[in-house]
Structures are given as C-alpha cells and as structure tokens.
CSV table of C-alpha atoms and ligand atoms in Angstrom, one decimal:
chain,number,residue,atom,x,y,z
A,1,UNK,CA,31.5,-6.2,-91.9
A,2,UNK,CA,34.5,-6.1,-89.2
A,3,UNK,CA,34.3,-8.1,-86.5
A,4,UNK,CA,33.8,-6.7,-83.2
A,5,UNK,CA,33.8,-9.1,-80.1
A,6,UNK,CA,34.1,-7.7,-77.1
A,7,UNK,CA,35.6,-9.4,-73.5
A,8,UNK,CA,31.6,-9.4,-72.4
A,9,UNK,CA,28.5,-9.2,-73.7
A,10,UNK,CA,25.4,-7.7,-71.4
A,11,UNK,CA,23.2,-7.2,-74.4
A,12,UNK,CA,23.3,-10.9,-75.2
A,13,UNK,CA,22.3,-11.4,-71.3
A,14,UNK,CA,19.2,-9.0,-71.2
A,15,UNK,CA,18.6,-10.3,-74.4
A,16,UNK,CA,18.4,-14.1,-72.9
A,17,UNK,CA,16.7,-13.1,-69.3
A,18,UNK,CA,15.5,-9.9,-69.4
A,19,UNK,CA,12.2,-10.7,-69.3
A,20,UNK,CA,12.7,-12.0,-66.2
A,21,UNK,CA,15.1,-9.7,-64.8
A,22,UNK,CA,12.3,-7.2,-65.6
A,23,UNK,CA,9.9,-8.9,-64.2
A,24,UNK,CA,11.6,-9.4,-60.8
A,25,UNK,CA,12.7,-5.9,-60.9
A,26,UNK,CA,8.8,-4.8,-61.2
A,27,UNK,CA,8.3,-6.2,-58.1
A,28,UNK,CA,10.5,-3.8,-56.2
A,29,UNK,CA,9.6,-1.1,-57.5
A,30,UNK,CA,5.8,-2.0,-56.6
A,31,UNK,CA,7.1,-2.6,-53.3
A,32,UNK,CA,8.8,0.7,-52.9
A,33,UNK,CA,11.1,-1.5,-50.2
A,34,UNK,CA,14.2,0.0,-51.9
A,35,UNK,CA,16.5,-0.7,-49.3
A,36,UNK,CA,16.3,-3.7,-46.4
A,37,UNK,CA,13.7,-5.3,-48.6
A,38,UNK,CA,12.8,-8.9,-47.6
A,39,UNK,CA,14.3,-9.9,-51.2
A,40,UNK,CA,17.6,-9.0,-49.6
A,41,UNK,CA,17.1,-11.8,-46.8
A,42,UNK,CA,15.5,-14.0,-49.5
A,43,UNK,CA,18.6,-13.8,-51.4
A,44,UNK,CA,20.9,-13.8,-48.9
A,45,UNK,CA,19.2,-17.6,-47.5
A,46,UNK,CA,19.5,-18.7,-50.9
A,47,UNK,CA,23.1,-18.0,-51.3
A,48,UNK,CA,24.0,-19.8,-48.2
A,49,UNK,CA,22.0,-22.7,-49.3
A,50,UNK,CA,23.8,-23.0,-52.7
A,51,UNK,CA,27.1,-22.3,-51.1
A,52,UNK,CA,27.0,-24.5,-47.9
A,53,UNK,CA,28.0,-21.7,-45.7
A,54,UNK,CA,26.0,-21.0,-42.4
A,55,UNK,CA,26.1,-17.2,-43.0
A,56,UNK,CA,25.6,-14.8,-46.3
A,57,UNK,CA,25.9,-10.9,-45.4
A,58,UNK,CA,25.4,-8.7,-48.2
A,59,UNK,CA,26.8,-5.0,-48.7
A,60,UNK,CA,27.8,-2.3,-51.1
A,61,UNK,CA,30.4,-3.6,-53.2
A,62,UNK,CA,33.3,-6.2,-52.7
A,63,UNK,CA,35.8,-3.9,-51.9
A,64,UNK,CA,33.5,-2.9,-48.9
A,65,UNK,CA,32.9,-6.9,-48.5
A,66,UNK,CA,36.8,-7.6,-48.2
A,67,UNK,CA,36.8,-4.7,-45.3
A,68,UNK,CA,34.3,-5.6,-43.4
A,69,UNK,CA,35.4,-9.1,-43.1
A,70,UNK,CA,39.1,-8.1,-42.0
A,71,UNK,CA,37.3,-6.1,-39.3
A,72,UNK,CA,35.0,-8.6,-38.7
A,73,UNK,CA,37.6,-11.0,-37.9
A,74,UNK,CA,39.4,-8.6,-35.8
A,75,UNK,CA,42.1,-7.3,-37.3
A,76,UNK,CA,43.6,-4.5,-35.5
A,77,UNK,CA,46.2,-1.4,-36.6
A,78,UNK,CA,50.0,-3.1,-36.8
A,79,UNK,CA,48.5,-6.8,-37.6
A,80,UNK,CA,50.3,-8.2,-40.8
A,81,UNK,CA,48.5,-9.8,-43.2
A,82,UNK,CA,50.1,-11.7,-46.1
A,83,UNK,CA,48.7,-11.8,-49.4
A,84,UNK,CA,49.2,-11.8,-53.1
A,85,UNK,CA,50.5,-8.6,-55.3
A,86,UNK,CA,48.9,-10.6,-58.5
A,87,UNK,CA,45.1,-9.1,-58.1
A,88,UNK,CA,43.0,-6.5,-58.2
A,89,UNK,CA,44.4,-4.0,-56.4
A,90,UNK,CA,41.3,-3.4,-54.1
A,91,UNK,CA,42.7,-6.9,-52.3
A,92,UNK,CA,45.4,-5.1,-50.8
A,93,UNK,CA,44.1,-1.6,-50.5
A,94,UNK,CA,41.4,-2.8,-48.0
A,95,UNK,CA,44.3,-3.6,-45.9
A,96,UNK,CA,46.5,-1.1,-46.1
A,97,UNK,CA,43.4,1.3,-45.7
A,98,UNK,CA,42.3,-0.3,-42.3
A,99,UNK,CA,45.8,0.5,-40.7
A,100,UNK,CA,46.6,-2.8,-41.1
A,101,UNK,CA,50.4,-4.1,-42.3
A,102,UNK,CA,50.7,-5.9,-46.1
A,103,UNK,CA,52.9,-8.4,-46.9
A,104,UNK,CA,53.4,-9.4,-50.4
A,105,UNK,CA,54.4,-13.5,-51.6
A,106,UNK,CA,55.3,-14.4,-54.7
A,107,UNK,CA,52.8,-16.8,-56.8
A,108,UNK,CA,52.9,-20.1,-58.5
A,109,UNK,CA,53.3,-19.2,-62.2
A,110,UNK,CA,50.9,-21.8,-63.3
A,111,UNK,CA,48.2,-21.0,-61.3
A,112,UNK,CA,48.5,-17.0,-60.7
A,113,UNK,CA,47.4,-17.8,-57.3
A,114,UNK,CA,49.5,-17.0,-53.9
A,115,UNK,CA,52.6,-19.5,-53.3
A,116,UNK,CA,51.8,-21.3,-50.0
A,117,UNK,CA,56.0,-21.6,-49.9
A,118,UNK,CA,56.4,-17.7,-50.4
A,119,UNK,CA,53.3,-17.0,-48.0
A,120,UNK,CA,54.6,-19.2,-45.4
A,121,UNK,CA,58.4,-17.3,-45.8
A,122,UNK,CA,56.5,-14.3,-45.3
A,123,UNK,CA,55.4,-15.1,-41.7
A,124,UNK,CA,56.9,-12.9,-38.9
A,125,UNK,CA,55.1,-12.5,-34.8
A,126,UNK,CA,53.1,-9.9,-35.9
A,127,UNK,CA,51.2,-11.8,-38.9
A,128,UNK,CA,47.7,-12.6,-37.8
A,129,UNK,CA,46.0,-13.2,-41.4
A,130,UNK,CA,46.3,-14.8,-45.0
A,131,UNK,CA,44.2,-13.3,-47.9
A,132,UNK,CA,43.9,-15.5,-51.0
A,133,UNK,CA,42.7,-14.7,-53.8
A,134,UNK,CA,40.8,-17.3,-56.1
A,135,UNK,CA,42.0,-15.1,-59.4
A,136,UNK,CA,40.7,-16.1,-62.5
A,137,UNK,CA,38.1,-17.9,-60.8
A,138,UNK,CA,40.7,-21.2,-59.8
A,139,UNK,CA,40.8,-22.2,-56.2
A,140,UNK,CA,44.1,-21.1,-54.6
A,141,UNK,CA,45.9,-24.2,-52.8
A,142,UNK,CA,43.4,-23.9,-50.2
A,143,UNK,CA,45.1,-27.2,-48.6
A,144,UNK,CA,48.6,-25.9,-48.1
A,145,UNK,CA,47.4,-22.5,-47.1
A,146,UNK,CA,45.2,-23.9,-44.3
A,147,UNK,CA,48.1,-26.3,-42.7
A,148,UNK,CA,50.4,-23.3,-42.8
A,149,UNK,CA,47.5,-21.1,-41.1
A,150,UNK,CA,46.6,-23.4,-38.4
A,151,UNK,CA,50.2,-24.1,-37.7
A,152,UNK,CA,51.1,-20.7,-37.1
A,153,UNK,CA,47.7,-19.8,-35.3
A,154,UNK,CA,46.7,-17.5,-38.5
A,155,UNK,CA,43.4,-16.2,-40.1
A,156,UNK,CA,42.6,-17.1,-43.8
A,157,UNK,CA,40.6,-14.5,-45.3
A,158,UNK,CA,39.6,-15.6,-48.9
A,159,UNK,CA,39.0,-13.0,-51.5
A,160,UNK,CA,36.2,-15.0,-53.7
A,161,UNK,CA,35.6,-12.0,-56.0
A,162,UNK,CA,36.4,-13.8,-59.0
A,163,UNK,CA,35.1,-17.5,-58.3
A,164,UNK,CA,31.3,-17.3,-57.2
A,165,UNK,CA,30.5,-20.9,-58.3
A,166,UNK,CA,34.0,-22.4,-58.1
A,167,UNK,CA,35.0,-25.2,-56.3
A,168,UNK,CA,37.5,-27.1,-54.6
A,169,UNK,CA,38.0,-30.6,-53.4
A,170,UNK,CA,39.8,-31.4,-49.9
A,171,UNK,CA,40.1,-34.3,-47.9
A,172,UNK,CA,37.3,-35.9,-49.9
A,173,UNK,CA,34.7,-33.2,-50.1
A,174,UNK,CA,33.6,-30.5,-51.9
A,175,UNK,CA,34.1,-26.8,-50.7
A,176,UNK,CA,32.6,-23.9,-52.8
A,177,UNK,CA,35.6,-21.1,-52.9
A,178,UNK,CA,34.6,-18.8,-50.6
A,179,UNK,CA,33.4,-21.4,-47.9
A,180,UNK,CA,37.1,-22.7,-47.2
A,181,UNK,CA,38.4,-20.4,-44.5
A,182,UNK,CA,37.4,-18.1,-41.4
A,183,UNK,CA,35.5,-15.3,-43.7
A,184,UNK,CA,35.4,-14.8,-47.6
A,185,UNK,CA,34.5,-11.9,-49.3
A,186,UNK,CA,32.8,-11.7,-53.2
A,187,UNK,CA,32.3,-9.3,-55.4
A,188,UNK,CA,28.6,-8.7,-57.7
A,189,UNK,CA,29.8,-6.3,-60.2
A,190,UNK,CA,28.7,-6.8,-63.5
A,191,UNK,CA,31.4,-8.3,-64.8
A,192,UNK,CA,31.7,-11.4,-62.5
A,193,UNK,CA,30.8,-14.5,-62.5
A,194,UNK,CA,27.8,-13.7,-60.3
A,195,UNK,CA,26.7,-10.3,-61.0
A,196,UNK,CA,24.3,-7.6,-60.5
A,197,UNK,CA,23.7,-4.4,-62.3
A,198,UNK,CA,25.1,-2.2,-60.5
A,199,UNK,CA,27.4,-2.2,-56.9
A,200,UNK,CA,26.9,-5.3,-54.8
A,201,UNK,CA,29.3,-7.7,-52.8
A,202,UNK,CA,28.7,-10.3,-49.9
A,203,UNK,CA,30.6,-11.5,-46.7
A,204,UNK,CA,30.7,-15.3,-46.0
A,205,UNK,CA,31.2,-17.2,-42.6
A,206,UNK,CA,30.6,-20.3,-40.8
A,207,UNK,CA,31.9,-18.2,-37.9
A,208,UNK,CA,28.2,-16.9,-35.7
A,209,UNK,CA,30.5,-14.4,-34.2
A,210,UNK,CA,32.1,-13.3,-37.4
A,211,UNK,CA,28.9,-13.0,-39.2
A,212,UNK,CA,27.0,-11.0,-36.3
A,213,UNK,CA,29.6,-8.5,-36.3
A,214,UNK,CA,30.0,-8.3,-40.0
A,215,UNK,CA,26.2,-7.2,-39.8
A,216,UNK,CA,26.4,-4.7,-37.1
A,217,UNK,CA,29.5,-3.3,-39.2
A,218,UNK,CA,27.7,-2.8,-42.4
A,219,UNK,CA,24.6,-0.8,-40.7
A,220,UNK,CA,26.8,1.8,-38.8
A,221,UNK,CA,27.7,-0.9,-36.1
A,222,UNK,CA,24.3,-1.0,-35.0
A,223,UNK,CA,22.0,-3.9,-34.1
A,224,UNK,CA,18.9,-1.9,-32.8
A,225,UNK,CA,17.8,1.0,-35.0
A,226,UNK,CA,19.7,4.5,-33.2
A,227,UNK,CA,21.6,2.0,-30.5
A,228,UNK,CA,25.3,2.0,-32.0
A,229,UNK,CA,27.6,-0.3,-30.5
A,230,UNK,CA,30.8,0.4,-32.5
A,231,UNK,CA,32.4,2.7,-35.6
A,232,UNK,CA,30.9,0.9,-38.9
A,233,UNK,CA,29.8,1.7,-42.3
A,234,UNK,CA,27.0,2.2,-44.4
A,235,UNK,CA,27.0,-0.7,-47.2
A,236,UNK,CA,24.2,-2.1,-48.6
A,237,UNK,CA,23.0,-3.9,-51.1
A,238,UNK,CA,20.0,-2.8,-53.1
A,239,UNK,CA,16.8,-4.9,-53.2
A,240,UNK,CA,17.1,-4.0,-57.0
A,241,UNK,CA,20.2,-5.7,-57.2
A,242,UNK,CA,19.4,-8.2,-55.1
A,243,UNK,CA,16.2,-9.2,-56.9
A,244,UNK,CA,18.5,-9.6,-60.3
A,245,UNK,CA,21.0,-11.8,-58.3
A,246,UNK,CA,18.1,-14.3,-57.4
A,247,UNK,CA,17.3,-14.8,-61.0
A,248,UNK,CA,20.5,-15.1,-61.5
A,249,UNK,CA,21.7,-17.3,-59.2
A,250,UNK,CA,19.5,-19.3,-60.2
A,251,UNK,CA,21.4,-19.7,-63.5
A,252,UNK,CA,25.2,-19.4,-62.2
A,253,UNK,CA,25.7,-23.3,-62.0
A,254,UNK,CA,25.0,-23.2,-66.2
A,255,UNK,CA,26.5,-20.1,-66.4
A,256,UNK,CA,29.9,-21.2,-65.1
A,257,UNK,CA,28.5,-24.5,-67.2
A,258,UNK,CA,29.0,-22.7,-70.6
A,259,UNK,CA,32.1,-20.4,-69.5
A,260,UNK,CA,33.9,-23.7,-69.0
A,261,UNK,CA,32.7,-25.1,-72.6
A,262,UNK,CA,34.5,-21.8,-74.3
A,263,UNK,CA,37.7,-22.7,-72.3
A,264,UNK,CA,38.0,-26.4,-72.8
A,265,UNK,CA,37.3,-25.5,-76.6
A,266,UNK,CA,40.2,-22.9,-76.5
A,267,UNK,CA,43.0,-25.1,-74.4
A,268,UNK,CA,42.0,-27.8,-77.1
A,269,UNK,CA,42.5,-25.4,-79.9
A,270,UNK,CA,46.2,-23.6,-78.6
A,271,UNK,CA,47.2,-26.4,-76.0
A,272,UNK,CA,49.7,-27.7,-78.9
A,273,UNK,CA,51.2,-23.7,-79.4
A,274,UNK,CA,55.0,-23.6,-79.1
A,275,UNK,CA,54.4,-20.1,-78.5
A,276,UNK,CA,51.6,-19.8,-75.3
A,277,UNK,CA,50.9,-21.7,-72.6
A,278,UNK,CA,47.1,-22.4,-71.4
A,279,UNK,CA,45.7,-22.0,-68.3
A,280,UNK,CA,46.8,-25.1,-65.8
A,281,UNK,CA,44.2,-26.4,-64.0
A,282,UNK,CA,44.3,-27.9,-60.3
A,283,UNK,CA,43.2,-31.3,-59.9
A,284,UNK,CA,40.6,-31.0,-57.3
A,285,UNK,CA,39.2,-27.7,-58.5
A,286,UNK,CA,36.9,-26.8,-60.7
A,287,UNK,CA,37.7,-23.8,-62.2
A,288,UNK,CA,34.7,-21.4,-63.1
A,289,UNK,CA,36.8,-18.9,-65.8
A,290,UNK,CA,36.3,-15.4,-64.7
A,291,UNK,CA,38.8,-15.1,-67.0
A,292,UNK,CA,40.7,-17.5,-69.4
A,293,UNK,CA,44.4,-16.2,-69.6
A,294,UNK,CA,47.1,-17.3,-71.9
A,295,UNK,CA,50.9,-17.1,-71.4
A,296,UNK,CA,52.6,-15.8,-74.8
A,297,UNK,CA,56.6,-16.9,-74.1
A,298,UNK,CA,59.2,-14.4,-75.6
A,299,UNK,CA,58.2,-11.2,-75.4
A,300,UNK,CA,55.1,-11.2,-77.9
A,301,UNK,CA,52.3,-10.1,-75.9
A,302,UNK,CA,51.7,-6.8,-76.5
A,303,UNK,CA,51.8,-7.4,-80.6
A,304,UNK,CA,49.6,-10.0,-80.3
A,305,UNK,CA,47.3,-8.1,-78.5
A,306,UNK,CA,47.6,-5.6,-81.3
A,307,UNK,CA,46.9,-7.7,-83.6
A,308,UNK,CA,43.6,-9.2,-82.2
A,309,UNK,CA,42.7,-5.5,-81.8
A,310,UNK,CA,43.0,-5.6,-85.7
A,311,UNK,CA,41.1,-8.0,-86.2
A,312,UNK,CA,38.3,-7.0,-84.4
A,313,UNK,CA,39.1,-9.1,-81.1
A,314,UNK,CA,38.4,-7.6,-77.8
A,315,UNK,CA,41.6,-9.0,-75.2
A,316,UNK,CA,42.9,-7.6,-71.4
A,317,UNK,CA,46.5,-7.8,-69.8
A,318,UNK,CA,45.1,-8.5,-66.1
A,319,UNK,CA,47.8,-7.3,-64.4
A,320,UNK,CA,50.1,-5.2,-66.1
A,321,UNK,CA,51.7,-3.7,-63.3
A,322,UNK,CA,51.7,-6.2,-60.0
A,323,UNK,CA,50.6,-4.3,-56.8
A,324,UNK,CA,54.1,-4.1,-55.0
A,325,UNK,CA,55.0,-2.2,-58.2
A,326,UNK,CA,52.4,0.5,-57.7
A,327,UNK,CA,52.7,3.8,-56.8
A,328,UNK,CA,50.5,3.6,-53.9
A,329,UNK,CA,52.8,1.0,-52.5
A,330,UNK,CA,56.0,2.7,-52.9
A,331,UNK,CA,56.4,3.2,-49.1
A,332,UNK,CA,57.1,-0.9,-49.1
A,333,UNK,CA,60.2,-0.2,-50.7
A,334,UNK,CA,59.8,-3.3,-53.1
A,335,UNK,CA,61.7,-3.4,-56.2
A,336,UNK,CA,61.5,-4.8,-59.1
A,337,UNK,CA,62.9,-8.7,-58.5
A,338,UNK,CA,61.1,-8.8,-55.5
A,339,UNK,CA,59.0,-11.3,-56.8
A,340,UNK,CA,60.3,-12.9,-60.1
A,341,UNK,CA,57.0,-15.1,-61.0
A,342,UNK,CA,54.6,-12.0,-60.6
A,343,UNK,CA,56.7,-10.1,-62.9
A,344,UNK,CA,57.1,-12.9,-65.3
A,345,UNK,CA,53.8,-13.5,-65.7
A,346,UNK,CA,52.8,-10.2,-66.0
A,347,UNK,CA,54.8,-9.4,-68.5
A,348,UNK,CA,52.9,-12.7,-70.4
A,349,UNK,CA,49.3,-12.6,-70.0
A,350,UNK,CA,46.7,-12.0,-71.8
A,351,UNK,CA,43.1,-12.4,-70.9
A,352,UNK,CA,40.7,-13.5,-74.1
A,353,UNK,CA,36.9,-13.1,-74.0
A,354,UNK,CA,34.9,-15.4,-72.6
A,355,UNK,CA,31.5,-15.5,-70.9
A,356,UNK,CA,28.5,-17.7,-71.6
A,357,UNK,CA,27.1,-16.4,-74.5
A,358,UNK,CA,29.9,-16.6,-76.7
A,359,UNK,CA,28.9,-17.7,-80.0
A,360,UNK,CA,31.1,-20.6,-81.0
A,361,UNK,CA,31.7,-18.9,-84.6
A,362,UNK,CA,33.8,-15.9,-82.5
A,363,UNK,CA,35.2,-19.0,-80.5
A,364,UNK,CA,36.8,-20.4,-83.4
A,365,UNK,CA,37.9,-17.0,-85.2
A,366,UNK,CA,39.5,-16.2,-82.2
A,367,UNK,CA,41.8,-19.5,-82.1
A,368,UNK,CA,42.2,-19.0,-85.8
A,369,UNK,CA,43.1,-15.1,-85.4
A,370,UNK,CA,45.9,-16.3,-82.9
A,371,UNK,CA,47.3,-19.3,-85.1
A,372,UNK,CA,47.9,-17.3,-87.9
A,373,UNK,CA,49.2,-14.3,-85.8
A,374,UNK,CA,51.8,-17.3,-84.9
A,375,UNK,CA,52.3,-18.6,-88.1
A,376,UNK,CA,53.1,-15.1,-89.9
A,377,UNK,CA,55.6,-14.4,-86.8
B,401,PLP,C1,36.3,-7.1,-58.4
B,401,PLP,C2,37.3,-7.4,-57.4
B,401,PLP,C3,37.3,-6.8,-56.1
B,401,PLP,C4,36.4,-5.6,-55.8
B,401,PLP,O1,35.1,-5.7,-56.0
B,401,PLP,P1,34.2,-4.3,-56.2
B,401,PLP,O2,32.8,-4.8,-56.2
B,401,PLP,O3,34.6,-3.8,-57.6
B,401,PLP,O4,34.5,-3.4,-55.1
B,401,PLP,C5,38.2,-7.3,-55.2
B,401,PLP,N1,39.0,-8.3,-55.5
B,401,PLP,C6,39.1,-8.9,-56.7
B,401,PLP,C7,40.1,-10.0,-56.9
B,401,PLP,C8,38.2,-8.5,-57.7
B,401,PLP,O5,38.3,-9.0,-58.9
C-alpha cells in the first residue's frame, strides 16, 4: 500500500487521549457553563503556574491574542512597531489593522528569527514596540532584543504562537518563550504545540496593569457586567476548549519531549547532506519544533518537495512569499532585495512532518526518501 504520512496526525491524538479528552468534555456539557465556565479560570491558573508568569488571559484565537496585547500595552495610531516579515502573516496584520505603523527587519538565516542588528537599524522617534516571533518554536535572541529595547525606551511584544513549552536561558535562568518581555501572545489552534479543538489563544504578562486591561478588552472593555469603560472586543475562549487544554497541558512537557526525539533523529540522519542544511539551534534555548525546517541549497526545493509528494510524504514551504512581499503590504513600497536573508530562505525551506506521534518507521522512510532523492540528483 502507498504510503501516506501526513505533516500531523489528530487521529493518532484522540486515539492516545480521547478517553480523557471525552471525559473532560462531558463535564461541560453537564455543566451547561459553555462560556465563563470556572474551567476557564482553572486553566488559566494552571498556565501561569507552568509558565512562571503572574498573569494568563485567555480569548478567541491568537490573532485576537496578538491584538489585544498591542492595545493592552498601549499602542496608539502612528506608533511604529518593528517586527519580522518571516511569519505568519496574522503577526503583522494585527498591527497594521490597529492603525498602528509596521516596520519590517531582516532575519538571521540560521535561526528564521528577527535580526536584533536589522531591528535595531529599523528604529526611528516614532517606534514604541518590538514584536518577535519565536517561529518554529526556537526562542528569538531574546537577549539582544531586550538591551536594544530598554536602550531605546521600547516595548517587546513576543508572538509565542509557535513555542508554548519553549524555552530560553538568560543571565542564568530559565524563561519560558512567552514570559520574556512586557506581554506575549499564543496561539491554541490545532495545529500547535499546545492546542485545542477548535479557536483559542492567550495573552501573557507580568505587567498587573497590562493584564487588567487585556481583560477588560476581551469582554467589550467592561469590568462590571453593562458598565463599559472603553471600545473592546468580544473574544473568548470556550470552556470546551479550555477543558481539552487542561488535559493537555498536562501532557505538553512530553509532548514537546517526543517532537524533539523526531528532530534530533532527523538532524542526525541529514546533518552530513552536502545538499540541505538542518535547523541551527541556540545554545540557551530549547527549542520545542513546531516545525522542523530544512534548507535545500541550489535551487532544489520545489522538486524535492515533489518528489516526497511521490512518495507518499506529506512536506510545507512555511513561507513562500515573506510578508513585505504581499499584496496587502504593497502600500510599504518594499521590493524585492529589501531583505536578502528572508528571500533567501524562502526560497529554501521546507517544513517536514513532525509531531509526537510519529512512528519511527515513517521517521526513517522520510530520511531515506530524501537521501535517495539526493543521490539520483
Ligand atoms: C498561528 C499563528 C498566529 C495566529 O493564531 P490564530 O489562532 O490562528 O489566530 C499568529 N502568529 C503566528 C506566528 C502563528 O503561527
């Protein structure tokens, strides 16, 4: 029979936990506390214990997550805020949606993340915020990013989406990505690292003033029920959804575990490859694989992909077209050689599966399926 493995593999979830997912869903639906049910605070005091962070806010989605945390922190029409074009383009639509100005850096080609060099070139009077983005669930170089911010009086705004369980060392401790700056936002949807099944995304602070209006923000900028203070939204999450994070939070530490088993198996399998380059890893971080992207080198990309598609292997260019390249951004006026590394790279990436139930007889059929793609080429 042909192979078919696919980037991610739900059934192979349900099929491990969904007894208990069931289980925990029952109870809500007994409840009939389908929205502001107590399993939403229970959750949310969890997540701030397993994170270290003083303040968890959930909400509809991540995209709403990344908004509400620029206007938590106070970013006002005409602000700039510098981030990365190498993301999901939701990072920099939230800004450009709130009135607010978007500047593009280039990134470190290694790491995919935002160049602290190109962010800190990017800095005029009017920047009030940086917005990193921990992509492929790897720390950005939170330590270079924070001198530049406090030098220049900025906000860092992380965008955690990819990296729920990542971590970073700095100045001998131990941060969780999303815990690092003024306010974070993160993503549940089901294909991250910590996901629900459905819409779902979370605010993080340390900030009490951050985090209060974050809240009021999310529930129509009210506090007290018909009293509304300011022009909010209305994001929430679930107490479905937030019933099939506690279970699974539970699990993301082995989660993460097992998606960094499948990556160390694949950089030891293709790290020798003339042809592609492996991810790089930071030192201090500890890198939780969203995704595990390869470089292919001269122009072979899309016929490898082709290839795995052949042979039954499921594989993503994430991102194809950088964000200063869109249509939506045209306005910027940003051509092509604005940022050389962004472009390089995405002309070179390719994103293979991975996610912890990945049996290690695809693991190795992958690897095999690329060497000999290599070897006929
Ligand atoms: C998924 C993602 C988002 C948006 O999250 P949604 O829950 O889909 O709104 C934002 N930024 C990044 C980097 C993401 O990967």
């Amino acid at each position: 029979m042909k192979k078919h493995i696919p980037m991610l593999d739900l059934k192979a979830e349900m099929a491990d936990i969904g007894d208990e997912l069931k289980e925990a869903m029952a109870v809500v639906l007994e409840s009939t506390q389908f929205i502001n049910g107590t399993v939403v605070k229970v959750l949310e005091e969890e997540m701030c214990n397993y994170l270290g962070v003083k303040h968890v806010v959930t909400c509809g989605n991540g995209t709403d997550a990344l908004m509400i945390a620029l206007m938590a922190a106070g970013l006002k029409p005409g602000d700039e805020v510098i981030t990365t074009p190498f993301t999901f383009f939701a990072t920099a639509e939230v800004i450009s949606f709130l009135g607010l100005k978007v500047k593009f850096a280039d990134i470190d080609e290694d790491s995919f993340n935002i160049s602290p060099a190109s962010a800190n070139a990017q800095i005029s009077d009017r920047s009030r915020a940086i917005m990193p983005v921990h992509l492929f669930g790897q720390a950005a170089d939170m330590r270079a990013l924070k001198e530049i911010a406090d030098e220049h009086n900025l906000l860092l705004i992380e965008d955690s989406a990819q990296s729920t369980g990542g971590k970073l060392q700095m100045g001998g401790k131990t941060y969780h990505t999303g815990t690092i700056s003024d306010v974070a936002g993160t993503s549940f949807f089901p294909s991250k690292n910590l996901a629900c099944y459905g819409d779902g995304g979370a605010i993080f602070t340390d900030n009490d003033t951050i985090a209060e209006t974050a809240r009021m923000i999310k529930n129509h900028g009210s506090r007290v029920k018909y009293e509304n203070e300011m022009i909010g939204v209305n994001s929430r999450l679930d107490s479905i959804q937030a019933a099939i994070l506690r279970v699974k939070l539970q699990k993301l530490d082995e989660f993460n575990a097992s998606r960094r088993r499948v990556a160390e198996n694949y950089t030891e399998a293709l790290q020798g490859m003339a042809e592609i380059a492996v991810p790089k890893v930071l030192q201090e971080a500890y890198h939780v694989y969203h995704q595990y992207t390869i470089k292919v080198k001269d122009g072979n990309r899309d016929e490898l992909q082709a290839y795995l598609k052949e042979q039954g292997i499921s594989s993503v260019v994430y991102y194809k077209k950088p964000l200063h390249l869109q249509e939506a951004f045209r306005k910027m006026g940003l051509k092509k050689g604005t940022f050389p590394n962004v472009e390089k790279v995405a002309d070179q990436v390719l994103s293979l599966p991975i996610h912890p139930y990945l049996p290690e007889g695809d693991q190795s059929y992958i690897i095999e399926s690329i060497k000999r793609y290599f070897q006929a080429n």
